[in-house]
mmCIF file of C-alpha atoms and ligand atoms in Angstrom:
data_model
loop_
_atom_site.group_PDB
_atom_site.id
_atom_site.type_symbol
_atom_site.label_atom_id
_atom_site.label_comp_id
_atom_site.label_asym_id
_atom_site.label_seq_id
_atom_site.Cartn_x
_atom_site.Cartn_y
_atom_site.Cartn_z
ATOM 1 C CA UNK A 2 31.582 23.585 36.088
ATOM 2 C CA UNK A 3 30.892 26.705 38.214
ATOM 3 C CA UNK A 4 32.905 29.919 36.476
ATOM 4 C CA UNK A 5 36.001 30.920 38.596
ATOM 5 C CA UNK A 6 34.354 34.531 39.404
ATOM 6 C CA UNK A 7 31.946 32.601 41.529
ATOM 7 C CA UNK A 8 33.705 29.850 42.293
ATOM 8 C CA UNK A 9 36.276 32.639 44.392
ATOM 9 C CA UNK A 10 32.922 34.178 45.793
ATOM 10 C CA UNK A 11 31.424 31.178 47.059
ATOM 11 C CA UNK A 12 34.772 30.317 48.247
ATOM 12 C CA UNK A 13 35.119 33.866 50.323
ATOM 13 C CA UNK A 14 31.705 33.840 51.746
ATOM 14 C CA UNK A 15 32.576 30.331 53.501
ATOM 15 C CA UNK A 16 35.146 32.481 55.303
ATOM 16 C CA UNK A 17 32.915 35.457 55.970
ATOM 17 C CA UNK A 18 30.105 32.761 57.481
ATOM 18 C CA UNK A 19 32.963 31.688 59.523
ATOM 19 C CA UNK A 20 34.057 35.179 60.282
ATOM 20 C CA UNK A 21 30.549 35.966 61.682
ATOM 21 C CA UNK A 22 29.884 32.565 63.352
ATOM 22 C CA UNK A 23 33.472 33.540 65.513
ATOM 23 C CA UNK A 24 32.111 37.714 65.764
ATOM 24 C CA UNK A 25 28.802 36.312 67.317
ATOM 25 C CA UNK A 26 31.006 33.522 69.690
ATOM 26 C CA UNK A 27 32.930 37.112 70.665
ATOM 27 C CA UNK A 28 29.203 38.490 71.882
ATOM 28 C CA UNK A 29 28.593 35.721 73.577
ATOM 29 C CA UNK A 30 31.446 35.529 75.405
ATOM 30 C CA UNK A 31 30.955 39.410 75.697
ATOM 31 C CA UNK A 32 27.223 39.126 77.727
ATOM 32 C CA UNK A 33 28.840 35.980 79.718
ATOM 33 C CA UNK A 34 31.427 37.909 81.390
ATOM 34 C CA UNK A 35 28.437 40.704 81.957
ATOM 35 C CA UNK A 36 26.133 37.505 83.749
ATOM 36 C CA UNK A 37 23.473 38.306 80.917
ATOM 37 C CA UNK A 38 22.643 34.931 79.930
ATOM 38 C CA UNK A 39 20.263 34.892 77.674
ATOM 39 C CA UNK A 40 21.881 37.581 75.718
ATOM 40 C CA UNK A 41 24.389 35.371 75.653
ATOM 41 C CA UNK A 42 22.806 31.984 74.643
ATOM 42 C CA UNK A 43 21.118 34.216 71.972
ATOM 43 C CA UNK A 44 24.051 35.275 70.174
ATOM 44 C CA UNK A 45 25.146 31.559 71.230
ATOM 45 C CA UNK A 46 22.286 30.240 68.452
ATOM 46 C CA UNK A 47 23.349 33.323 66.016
ATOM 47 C CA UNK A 48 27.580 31.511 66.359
ATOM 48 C CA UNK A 49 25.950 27.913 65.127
ATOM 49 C CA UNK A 50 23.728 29.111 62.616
ATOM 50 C CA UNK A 51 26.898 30.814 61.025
ATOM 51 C CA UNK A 52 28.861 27.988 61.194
ATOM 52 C CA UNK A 53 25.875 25.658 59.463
ATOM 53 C CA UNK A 54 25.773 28.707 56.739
ATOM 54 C CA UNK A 55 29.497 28.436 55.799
ATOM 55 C CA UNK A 56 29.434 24.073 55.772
ATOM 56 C CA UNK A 57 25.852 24.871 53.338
ATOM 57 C CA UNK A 58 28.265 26.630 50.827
ATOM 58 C CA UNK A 59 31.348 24.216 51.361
ATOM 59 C CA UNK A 60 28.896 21.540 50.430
ATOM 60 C CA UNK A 61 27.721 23.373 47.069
ATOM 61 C CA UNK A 62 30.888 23.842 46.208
ATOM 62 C CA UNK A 63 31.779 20.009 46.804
ATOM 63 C CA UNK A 64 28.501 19.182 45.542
ATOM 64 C CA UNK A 65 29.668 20.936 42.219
ATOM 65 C CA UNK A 66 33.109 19.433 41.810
ATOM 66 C CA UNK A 67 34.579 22.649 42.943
ATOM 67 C CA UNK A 68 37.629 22.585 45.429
ATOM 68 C CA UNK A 69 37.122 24.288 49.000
ATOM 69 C CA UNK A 70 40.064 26.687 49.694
ATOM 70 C CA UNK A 71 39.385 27.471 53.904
ATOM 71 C CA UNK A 72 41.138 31.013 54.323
ATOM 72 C CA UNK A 73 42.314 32.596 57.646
ATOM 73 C CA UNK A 74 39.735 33.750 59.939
ATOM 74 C CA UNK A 75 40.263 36.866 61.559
ATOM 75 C CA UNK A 76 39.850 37.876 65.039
ATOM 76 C CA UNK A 77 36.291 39.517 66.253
ATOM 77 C CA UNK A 78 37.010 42.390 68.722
ATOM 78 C CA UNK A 79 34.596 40.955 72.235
ATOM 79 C CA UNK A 80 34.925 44.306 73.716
ATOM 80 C CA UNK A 81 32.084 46.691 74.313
ATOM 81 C CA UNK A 82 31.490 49.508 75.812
ATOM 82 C CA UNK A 83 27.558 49.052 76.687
ATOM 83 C CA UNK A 84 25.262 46.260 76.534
ATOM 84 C CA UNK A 85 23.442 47.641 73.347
ATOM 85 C CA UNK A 86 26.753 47.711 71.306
ATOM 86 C CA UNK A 87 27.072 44.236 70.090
ATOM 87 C CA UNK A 88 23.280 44.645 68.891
ATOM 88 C CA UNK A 89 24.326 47.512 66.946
ATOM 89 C CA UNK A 90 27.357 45.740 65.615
ATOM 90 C CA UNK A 91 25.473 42.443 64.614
ATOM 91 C CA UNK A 92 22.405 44.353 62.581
ATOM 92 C CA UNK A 93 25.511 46.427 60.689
ATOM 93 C CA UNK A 94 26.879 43.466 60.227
ATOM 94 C CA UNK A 95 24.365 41.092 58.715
ATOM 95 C CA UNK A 96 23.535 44.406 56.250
ATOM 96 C CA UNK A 97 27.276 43.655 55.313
ATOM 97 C CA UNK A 98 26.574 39.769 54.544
ATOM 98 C CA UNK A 99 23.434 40.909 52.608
ATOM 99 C CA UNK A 100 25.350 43.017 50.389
ATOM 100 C CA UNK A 101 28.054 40.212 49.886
ATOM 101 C CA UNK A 102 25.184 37.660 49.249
ATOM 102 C CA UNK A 103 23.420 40.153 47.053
ATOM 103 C CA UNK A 104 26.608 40.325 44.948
ATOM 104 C CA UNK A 105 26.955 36.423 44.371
ATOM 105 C CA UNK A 106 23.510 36.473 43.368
ATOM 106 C CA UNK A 107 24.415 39.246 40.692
ATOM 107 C CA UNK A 108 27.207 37.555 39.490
ATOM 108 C CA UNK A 109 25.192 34.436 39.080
ATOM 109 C CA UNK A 110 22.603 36.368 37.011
ATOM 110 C CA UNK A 111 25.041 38.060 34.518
ATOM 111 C CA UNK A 112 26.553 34.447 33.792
ATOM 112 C CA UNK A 113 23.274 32.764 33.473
ATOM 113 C CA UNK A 114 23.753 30.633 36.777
ATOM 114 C CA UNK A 115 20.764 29.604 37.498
ATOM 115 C CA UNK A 116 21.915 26.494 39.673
ATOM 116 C CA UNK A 117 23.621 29.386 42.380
ATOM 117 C CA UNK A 118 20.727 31.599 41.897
ATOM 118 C CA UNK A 119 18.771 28.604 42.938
ATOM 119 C CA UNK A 120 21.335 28.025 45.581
ATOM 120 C CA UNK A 121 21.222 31.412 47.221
ATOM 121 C CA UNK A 122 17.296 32.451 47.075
ATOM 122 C CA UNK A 123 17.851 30.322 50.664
ATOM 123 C CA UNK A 124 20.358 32.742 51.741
ATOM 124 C CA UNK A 125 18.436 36.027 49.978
ATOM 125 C CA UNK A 126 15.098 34.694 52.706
ATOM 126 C CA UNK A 127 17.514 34.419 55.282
ATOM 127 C CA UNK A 128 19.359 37.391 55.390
ATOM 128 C CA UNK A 129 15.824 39.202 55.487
ATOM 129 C CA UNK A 130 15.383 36.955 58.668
ATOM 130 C CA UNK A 131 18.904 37.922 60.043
ATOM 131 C CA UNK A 132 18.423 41.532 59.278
ATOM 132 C CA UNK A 133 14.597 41.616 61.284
ATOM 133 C CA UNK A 134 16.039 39.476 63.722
ATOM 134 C CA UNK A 135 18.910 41.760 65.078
ATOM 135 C CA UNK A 136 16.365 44.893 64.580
ATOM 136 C CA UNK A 137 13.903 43.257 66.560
ATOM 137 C CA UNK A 138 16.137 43.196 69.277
ATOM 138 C CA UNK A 139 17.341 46.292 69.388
ATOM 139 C CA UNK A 140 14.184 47.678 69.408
ATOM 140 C CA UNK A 141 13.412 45.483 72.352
ATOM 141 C CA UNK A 142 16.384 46.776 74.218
ATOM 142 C CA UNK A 143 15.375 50.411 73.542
ATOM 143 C CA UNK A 144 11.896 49.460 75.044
ATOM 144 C CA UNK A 145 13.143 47.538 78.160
ATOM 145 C CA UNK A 146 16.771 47.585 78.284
ATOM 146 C CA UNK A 147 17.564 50.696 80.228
ATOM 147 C CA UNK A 148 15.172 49.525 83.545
ATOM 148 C CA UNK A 149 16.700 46.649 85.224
ATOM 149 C CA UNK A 150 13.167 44.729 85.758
ATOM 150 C CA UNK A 151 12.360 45.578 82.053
ATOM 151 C CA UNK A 152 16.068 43.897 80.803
ATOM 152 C CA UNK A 153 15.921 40.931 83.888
ATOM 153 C CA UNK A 154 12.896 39.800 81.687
ATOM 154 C CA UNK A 155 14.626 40.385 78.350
ATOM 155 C CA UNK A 156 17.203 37.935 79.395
ATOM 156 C CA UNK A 157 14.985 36.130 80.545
ATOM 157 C CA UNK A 158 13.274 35.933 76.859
ATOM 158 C CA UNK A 159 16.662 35.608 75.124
ATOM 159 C CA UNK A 160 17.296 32.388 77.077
ATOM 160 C CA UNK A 161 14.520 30.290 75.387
ATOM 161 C CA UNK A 162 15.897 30.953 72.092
ATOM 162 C CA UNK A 163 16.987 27.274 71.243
ATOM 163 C CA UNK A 164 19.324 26.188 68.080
ATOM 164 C CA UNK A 165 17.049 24.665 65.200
ATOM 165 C CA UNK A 166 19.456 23.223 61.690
ATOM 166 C CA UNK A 167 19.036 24.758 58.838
ATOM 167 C CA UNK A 168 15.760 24.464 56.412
ATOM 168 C CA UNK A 169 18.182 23.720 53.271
ATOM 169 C CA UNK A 170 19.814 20.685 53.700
ATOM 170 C CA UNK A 171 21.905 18.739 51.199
ATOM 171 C CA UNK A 172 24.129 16.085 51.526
HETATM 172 FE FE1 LIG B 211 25.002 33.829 57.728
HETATM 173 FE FE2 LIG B 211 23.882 35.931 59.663
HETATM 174 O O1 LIG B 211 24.305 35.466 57.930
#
């Protein structure tokens, strides 16, 4: 038996996964209606990743003989005012799900959890992917974006960017 603290957490950050996986869909959708592409299939990866991070804590949950509560999602704004915003947006936001993470994990370590801490060092690796990912890329854009040959072959990059499953897998 997990204790109910975390139990609730674990439970919350399915939604915020889900929650990201839709903000991400919203960019997409965002750079499609601007013909950028590859910014688009890139944030297109960054939607499915989400989604496989929320089913990874459903199933530890379930794995745990803990009861999945799914809680309303709410609605990503997919309005922007320049091309950069939504990279801005998605670095501010992954420092967000590294906090919430980061507070699991803390949780976990006052109660003696060593299972979840086990659990999330996956998700402590990752978010220090997510985080370098989305400032990689706006550095990128800061380097390139603002020529049109310079952000053609950005998109360009951004479309080779191909969906891989997670490394933690359990069934
Ligand atoms: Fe699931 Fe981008 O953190």
């Amino acid at each position: 038996m997990l204790n109910r603290e975390i139990v609730e957490l674990l439970n919350e950050q399915i939604n915020k996964e889900l929650f990201s996986a839709y903000l991400y869909l919203g960019m997409a959708d965002y750079y499609a209606d601007q013909n950028l592409d590859g910014f688009e299939n890139w944030f297109y990866v960054q939607a499915q990743e989400e989604r496989d991070h929320a089913m990874l804590f459903r199933r530890y949950l379930q794995n745990n003989d803990e009861k999945v509560t799914l809680l309303a999602i709410e609605a990503p704004s997919n309005s922007y005012d320049v091309y950069e915003a939504p990279l801005a947006a998605s670095l501010k936001h992954e420092q967000f799900v590294t906090a919430s993470i980061n507070n699991i994990y803390a949780a976990a370590y006052r109660d003696k959890d060593f299972r979840t801490m086990e659990f999330l060092n996956w998700f402590i690796k990752e978010q220090g992917e997510e985080e370098k990912n989305a400032t990689d890329l706006i550095r990128k854009f800061e380097l390139f974006g603002s020529d049109a040959k310079g952000l053609y072959m950005l998109n360009q990059e951004l479309l080779g960017r191909v969906y891989a499953p997670p490394t933690l897998v359990f069934n």
